[in-house]
PDB file of C-alpha atoms and ligand atoms in Angstrom:
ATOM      1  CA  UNK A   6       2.553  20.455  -4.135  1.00 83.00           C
ATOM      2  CA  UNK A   7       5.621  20.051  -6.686  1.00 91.00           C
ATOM      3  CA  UNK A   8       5.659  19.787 -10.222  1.00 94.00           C
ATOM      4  CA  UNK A   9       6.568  15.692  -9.954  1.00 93.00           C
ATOM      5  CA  UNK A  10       3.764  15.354  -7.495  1.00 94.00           C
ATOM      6  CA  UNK A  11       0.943  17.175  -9.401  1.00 95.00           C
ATOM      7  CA  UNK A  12       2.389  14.999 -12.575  1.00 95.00           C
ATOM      8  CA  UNK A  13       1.778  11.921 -10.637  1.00 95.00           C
ATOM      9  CA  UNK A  14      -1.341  12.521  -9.056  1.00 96.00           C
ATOM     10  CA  UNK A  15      -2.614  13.779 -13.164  1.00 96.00           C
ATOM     11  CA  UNK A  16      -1.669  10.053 -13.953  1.00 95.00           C
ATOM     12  CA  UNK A  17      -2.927   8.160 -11.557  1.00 95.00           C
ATOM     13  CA  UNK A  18      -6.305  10.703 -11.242  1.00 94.00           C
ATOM     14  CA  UNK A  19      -6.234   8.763 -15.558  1.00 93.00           C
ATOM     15  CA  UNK A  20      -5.942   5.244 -14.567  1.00 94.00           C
ATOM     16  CA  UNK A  21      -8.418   5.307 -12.119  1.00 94.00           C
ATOM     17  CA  UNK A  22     -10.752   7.931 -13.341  1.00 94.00           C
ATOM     18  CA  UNK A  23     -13.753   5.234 -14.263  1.00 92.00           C
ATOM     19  CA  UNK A  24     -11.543   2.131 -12.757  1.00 91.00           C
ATOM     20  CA  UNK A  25     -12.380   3.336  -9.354  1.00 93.00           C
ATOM     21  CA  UNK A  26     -16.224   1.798 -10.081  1.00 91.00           C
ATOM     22  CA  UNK A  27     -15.159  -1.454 -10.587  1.00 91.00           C
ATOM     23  CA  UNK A  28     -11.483  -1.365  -8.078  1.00 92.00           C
ATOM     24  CA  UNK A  29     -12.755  -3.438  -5.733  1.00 90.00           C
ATOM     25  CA  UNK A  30     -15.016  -5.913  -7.414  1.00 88.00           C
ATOM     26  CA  UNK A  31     -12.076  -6.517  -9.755  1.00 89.00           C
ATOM     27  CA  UNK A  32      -9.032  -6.364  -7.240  1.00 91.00           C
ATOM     28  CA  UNK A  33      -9.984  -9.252  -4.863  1.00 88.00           C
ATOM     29  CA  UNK A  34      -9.383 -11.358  -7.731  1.00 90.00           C
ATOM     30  CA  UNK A  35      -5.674 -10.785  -8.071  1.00 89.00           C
ATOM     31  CA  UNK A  36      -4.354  -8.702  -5.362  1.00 94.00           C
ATOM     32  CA  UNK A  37      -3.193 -11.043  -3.109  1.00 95.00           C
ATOM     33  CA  UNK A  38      -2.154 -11.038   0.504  1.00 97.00           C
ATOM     34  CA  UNK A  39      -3.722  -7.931   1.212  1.00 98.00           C
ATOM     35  CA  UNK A  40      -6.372  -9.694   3.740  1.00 97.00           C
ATOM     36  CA  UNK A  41      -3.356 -11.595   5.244  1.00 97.00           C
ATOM     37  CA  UNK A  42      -1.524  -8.301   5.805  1.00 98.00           C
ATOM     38  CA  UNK A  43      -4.847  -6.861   7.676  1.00 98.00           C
ATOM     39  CA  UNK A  44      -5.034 -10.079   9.650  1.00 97.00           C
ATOM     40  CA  UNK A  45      -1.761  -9.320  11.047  1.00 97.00           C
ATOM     41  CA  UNK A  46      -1.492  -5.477  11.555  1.00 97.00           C
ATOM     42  CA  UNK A  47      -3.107  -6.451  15.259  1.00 97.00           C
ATOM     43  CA  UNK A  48      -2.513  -2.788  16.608  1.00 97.00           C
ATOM     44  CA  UNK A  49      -2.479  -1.671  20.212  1.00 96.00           C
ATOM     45  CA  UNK A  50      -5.925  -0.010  21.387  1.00 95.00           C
ATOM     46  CA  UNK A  51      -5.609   3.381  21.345  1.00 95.00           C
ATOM     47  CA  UNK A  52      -2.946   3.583  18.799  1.00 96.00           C
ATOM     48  CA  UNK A  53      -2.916   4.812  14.947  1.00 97.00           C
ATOM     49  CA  UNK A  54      -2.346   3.042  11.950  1.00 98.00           C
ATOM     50  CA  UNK A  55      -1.749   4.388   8.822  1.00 98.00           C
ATOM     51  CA  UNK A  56      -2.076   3.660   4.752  1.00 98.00           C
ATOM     52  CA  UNK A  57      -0.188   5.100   2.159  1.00 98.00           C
ATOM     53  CA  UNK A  58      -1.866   4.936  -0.980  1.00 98.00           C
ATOM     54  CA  UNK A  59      -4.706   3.841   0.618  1.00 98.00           C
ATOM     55  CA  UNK A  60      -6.998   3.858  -3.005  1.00 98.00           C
ATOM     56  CA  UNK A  61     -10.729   3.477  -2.595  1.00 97.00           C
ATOM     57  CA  UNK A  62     -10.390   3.026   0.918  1.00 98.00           C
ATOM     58  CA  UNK A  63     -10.723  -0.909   0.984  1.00 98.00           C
ATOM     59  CA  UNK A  64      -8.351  -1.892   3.422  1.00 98.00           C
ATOM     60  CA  UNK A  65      -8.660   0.782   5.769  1.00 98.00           C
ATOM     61  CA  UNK A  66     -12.559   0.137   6.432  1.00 98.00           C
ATOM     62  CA  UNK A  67     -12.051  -4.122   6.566  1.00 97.00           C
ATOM     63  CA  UNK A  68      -9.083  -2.767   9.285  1.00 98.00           C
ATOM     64  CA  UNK A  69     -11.331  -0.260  11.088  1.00 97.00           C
ATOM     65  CA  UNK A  70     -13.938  -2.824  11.105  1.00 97.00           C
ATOM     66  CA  UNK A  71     -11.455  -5.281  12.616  1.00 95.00           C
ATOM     67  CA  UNK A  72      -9.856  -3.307  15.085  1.00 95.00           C
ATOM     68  CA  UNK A  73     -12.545  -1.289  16.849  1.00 94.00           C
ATOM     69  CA  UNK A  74     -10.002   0.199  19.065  1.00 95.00           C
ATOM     70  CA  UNK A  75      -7.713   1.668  17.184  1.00 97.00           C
ATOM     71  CA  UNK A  76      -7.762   4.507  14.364  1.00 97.00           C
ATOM     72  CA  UNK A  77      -6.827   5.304  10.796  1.00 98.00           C
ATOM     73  CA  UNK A  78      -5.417   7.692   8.785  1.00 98.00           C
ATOM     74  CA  UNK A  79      -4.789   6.887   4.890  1.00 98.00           C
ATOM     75  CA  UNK A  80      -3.608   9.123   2.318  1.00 98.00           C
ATOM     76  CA  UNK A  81      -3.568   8.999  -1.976  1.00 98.00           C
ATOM     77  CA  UNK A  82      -2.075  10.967  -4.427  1.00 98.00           C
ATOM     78  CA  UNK A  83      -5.416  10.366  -6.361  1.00 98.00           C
ATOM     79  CA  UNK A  84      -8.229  13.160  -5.901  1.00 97.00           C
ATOM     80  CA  UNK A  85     -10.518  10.552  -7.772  1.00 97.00           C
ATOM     81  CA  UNK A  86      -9.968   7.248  -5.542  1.00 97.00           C
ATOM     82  CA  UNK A  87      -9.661   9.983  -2.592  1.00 98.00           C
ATOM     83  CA  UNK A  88     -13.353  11.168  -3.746  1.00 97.00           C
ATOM     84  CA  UNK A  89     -14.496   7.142  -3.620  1.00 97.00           C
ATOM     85  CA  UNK A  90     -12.704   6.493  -0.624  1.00 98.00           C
ATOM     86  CA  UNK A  91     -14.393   8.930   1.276  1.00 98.00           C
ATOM     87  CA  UNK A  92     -17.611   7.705   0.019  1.00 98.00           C
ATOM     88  CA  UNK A  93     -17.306   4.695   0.803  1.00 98.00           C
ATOM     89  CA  UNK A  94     -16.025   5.486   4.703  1.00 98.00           C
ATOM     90  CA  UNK A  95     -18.990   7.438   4.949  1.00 98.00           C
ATOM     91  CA  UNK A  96     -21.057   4.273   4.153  1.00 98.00           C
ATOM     92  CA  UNK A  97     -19.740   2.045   6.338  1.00 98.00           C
ATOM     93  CA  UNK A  98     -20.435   4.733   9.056  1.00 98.00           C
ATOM     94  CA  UNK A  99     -16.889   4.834  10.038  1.00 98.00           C
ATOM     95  CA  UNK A 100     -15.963   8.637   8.842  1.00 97.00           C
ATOM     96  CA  UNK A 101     -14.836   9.253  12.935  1.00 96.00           C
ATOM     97  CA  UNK A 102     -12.250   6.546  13.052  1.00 96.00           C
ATOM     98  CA  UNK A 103     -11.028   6.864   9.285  1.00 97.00           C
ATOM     99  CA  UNK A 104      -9.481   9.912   7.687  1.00 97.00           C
ATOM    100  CA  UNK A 105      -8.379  10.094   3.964  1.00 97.00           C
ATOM    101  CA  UNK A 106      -5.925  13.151   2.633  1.00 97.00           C
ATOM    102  CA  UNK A 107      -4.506  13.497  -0.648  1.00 97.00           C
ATOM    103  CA  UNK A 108      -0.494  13.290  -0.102  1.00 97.00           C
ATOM    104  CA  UNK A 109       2.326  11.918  -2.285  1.00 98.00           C
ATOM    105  CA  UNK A 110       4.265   9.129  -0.162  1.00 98.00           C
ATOM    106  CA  UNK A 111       7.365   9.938  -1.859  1.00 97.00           C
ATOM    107  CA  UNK A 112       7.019  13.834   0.598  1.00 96.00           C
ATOM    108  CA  UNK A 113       4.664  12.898   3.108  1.00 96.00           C
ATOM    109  CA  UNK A 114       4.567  13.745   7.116  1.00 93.00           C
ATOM    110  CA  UNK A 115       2.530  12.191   9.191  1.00 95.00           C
ATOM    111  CA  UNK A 116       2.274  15.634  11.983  1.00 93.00           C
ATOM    112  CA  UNK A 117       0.838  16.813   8.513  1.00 92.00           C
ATOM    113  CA  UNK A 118      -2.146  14.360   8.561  1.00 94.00           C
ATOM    114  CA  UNK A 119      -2.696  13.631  12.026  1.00 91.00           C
ATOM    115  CA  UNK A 120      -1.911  15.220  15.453  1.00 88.00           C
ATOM    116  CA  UNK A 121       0.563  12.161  16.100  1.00 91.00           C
ATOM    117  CA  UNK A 122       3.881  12.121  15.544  1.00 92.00           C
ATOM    118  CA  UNK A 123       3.980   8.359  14.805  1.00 96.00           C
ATOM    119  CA  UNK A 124       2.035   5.269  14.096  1.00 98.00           C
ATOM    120  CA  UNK A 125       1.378   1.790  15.549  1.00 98.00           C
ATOM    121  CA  UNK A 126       1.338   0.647  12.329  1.00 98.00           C
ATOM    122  CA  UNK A 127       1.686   1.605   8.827  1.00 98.00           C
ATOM    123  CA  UNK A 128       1.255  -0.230   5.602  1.00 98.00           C
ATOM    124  CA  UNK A 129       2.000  -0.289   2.020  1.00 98.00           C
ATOM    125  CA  UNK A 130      -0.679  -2.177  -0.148  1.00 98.00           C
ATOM    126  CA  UNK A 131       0.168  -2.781  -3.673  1.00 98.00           C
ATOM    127  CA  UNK A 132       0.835   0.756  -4.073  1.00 98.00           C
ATOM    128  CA  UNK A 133       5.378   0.842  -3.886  1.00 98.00           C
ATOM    129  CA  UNK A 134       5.112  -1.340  -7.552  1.00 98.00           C
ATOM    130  CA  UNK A 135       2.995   2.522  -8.888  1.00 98.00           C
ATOM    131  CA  UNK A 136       5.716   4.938  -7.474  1.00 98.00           C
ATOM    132  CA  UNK A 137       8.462   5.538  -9.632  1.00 97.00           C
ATOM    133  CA  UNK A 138      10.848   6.797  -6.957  1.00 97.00           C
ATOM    134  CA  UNK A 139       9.719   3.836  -4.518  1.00 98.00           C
ATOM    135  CA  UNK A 140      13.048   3.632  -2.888  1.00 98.00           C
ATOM    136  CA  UNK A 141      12.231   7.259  -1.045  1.00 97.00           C
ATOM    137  CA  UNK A 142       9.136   6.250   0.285  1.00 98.00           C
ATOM    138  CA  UNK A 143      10.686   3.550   2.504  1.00 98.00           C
ATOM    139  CA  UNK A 144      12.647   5.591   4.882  1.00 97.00           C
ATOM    140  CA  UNK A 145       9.640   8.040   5.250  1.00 97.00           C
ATOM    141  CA  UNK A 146       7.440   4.990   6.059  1.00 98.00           C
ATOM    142  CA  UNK A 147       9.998   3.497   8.704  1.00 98.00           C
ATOM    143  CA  UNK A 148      10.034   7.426   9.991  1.00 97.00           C
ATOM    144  CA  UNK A 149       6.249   7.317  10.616  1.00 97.00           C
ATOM    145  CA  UNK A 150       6.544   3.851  12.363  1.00 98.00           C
ATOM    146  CA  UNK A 151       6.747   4.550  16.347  1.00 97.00           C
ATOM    147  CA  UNK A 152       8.942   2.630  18.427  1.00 97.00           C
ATOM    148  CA  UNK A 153       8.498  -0.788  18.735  1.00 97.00           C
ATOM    149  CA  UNK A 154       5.978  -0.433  15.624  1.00 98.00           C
ATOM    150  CA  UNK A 155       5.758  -2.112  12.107  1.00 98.00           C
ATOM    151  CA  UNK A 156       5.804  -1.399   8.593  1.00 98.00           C
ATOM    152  CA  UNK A 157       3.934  -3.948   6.553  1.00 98.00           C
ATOM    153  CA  UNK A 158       3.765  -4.253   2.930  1.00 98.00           C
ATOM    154  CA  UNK A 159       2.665  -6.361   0.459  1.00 98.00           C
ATOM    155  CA  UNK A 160       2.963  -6.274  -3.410  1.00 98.00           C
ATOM    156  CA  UNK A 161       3.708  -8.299  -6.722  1.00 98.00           C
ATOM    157  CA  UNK A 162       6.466 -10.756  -6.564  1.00 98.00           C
ATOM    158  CA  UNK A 163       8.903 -11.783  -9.049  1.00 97.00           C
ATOM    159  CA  UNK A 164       6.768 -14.923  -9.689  1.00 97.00           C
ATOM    160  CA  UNK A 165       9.580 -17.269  -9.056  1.00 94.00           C
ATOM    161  CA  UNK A 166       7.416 -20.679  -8.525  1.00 96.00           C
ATOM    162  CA  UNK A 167       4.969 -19.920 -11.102  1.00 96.00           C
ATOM    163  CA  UNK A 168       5.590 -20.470 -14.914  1.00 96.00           C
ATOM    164  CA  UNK A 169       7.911 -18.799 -17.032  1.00 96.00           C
ATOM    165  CA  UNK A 170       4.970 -17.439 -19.945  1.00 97.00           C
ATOM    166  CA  UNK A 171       3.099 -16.271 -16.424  1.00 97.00           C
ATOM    167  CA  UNK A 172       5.165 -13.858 -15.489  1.00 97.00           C
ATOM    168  CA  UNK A 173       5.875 -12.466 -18.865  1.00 97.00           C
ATOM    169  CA  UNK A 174       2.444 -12.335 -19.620  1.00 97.00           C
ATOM    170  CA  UNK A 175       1.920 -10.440 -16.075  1.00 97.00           C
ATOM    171  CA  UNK A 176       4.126  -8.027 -15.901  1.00 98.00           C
ATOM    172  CA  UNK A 177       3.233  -7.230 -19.539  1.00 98.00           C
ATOM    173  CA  UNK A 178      -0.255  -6.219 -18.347  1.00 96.00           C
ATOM    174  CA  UNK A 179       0.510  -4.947 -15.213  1.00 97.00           C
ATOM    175  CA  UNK A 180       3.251  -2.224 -17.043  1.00 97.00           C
ATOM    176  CA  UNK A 181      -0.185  -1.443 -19.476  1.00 95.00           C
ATOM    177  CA  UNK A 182      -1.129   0.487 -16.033  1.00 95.00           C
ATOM    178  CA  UNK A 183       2.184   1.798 -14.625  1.00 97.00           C
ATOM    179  CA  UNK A 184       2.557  -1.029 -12.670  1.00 97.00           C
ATOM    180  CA  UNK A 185       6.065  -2.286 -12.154  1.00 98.00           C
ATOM    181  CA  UNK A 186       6.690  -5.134  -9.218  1.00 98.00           C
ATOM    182  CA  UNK A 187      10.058  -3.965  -7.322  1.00 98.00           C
ATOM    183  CA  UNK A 188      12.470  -6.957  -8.214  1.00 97.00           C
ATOM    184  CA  UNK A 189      14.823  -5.413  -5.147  1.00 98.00           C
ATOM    185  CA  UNK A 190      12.361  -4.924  -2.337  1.00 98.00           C
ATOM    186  CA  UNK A 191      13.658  -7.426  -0.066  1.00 98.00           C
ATOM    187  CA  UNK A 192      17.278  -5.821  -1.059  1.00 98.00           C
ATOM    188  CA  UNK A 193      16.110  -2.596  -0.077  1.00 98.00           C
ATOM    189  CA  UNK A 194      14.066  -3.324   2.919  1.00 98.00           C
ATOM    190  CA  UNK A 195      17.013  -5.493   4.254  1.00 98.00           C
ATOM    191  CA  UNK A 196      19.577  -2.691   3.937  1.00 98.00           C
ATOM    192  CA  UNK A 197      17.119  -0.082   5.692  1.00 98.00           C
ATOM    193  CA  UNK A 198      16.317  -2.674   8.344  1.00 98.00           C
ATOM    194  CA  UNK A 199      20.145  -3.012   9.020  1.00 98.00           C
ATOM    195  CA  UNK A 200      20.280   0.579   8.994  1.00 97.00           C
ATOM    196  CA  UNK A 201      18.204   1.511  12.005  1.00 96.00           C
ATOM    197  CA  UNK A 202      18.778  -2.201  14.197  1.00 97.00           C
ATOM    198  CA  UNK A 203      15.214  -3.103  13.086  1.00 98.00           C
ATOM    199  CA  UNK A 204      13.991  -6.762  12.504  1.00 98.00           C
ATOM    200  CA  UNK A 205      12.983  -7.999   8.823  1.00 98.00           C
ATOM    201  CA  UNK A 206      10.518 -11.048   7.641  1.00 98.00           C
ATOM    202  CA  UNK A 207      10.118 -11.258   4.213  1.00 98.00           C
ATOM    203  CA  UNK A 208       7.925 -13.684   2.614  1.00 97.00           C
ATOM    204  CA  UNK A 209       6.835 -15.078  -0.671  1.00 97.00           C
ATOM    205  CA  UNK A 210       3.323 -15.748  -0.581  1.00 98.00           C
ATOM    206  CA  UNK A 211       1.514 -18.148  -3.522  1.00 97.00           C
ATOM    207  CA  UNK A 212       4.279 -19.298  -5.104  1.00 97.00           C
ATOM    208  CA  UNK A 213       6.155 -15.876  -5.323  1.00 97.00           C
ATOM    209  CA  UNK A 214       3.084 -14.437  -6.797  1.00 98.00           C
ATOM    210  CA  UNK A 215       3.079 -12.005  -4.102  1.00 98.00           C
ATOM    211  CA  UNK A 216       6.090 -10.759  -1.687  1.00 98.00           C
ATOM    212  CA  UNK A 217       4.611  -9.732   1.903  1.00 98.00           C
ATOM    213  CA  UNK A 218       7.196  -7.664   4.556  1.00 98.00           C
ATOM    214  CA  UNK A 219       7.315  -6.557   7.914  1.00 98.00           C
ATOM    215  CA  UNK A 220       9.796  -4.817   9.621  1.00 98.00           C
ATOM    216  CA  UNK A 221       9.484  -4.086  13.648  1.00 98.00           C
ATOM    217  CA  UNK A 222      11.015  -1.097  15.282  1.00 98.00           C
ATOM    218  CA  UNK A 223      13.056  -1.636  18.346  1.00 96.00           C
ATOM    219  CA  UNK A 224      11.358  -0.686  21.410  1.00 94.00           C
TER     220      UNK A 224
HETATM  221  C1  SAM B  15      -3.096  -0.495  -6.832  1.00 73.68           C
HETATM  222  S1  SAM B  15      -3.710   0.833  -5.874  1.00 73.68           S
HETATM  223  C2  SAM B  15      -3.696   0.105  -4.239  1.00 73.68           C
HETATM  224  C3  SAM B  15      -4.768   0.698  -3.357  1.00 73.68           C
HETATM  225  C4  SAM B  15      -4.891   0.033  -1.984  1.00 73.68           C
HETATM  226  N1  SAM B  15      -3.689   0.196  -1.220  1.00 73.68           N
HETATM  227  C5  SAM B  15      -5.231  -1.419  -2.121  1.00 73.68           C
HETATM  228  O1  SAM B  15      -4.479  -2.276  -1.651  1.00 73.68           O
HETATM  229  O2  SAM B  15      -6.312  -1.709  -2.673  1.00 73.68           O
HETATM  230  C6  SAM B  15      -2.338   1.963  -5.797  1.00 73.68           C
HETATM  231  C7  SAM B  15      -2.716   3.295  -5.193  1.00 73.68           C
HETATM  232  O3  SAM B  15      -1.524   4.047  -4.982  1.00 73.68           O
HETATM  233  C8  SAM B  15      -1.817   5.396  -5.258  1.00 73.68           C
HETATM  234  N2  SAM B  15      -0.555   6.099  -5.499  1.00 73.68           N
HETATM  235  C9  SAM B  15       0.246   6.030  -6.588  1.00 73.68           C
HETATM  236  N3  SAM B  15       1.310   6.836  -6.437  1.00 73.68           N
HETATM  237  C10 SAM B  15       1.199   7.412  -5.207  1.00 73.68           C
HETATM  238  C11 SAM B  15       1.994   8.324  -4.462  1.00 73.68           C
HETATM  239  N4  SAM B  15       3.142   8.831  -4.960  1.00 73.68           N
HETATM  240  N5  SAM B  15       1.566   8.695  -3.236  1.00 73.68           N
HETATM  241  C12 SAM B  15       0.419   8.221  -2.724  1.00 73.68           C
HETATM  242  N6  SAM B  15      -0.394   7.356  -3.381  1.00 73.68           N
HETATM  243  C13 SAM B  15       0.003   6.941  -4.619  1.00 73.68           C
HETATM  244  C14 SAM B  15      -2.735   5.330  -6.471  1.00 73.68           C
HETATM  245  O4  SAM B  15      -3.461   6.521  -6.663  1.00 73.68           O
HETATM  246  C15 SAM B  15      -3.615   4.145  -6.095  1.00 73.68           C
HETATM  247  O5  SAM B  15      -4.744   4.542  -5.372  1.00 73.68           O
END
């Protein structure tokens, strides 16, 4: 691992050290779209879907659950929400269609994780808005995606229907736990669409509250 990825995986192992107890009660409340996202990942049988940054494990065991078919593989920079993750798999009996590694998104490879060279699916919940250098984990997302495949992701918005004190007051305790929302995702994601002749939707869910993506592969 590299200096910047043990640093990052030291601070994130601090903000979620004891708020990995109380993640998912808490979350539901105000991380939006992510059930939306899940409703839509709709992966072939057979095939493998993957989460980067894939926290205590939440979305990959409502997905598993969903899609009986298909399997998972998530990954975290955080030992700690690894630790609960894994847990929590193991509960919902699902520990032989769900793997969890530790991995940093911004240097990740899925041959690494998996024995497949590509994914159905992969998606990015919440998690782009905590990575500094967010910009590099695109193009090693799209990499992962197989042909014909899809890249969702859903995080904060800019807010743009919602109130003006909202926002401010927000972002202001959102940046309390290195949480930035990317003003330029859509930017980004259009450019690297462009780039490889893939197709971009790019929504703003709850009155901008949330911003929800998917890019498709060509075939
Ligand atoms: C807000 S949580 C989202 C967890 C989950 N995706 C969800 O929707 O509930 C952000 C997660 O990203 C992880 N994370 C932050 N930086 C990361 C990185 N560079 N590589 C992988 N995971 C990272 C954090 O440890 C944390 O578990």
């Amino acid at each position: 691992m590299s200096i910047a990825t043990q640093d990052a995986a030291r601070h994130m192992d601090g903000i979620y050290k004891y708020q990995r107890y109380i993640y998912n009660a808490t979350r539901k409340y105000y991380l939006l779209g992510r059930n939306r996202l899940l409703d839509e990942l709709q992966p072939d049988d057979g095939s493998t879907v993957l989460e980067l940054g894939c926290g205590t494990g939440r979305n990959l065991i409502h997905a598993a659950q969903r899609c009986p078919n298909a399997r998972f593989v998530g990954f975290d920079i955080s030992r700690a929400m690894l630790e609960t993750a894994r847990a929590s798999i193991a509960r919902a009996g699902l520990s032989d269609r769900i793997v969890a590694h530790q991995a940093d998104a911004t240097a990740f490879d899925l041959p690494d994780l998996c024995s497949e060279a590509h994914a159905g699916r992969v998606f990015i919940s919440y998690t782009l808005s905590m990575i500094p250098p967010w910009r590099q984990v695109l193009p090693r997302a799209l990499e992962a995606v197989g042909p014909g495949g899809r890249l969702h992701i859903v995080d904060f918005g800019q807010q743009e229907a919602l109130p003006r004190w909202f926002k401010s007051a927000l972002f202001a305790w959102l940046r309390q736990f290195s949480v930035h929302p990317r003003a330029d995702l859509e930017q980004e994601l259009t450019k690297l669409a462009s780039e490889i002749g893939a197709t971009l939707e790019f929504r703003h869910l709850y009155r901008g509250y949330a911003d929800y993506a998917v890019i498709t592969k060509p075939a």
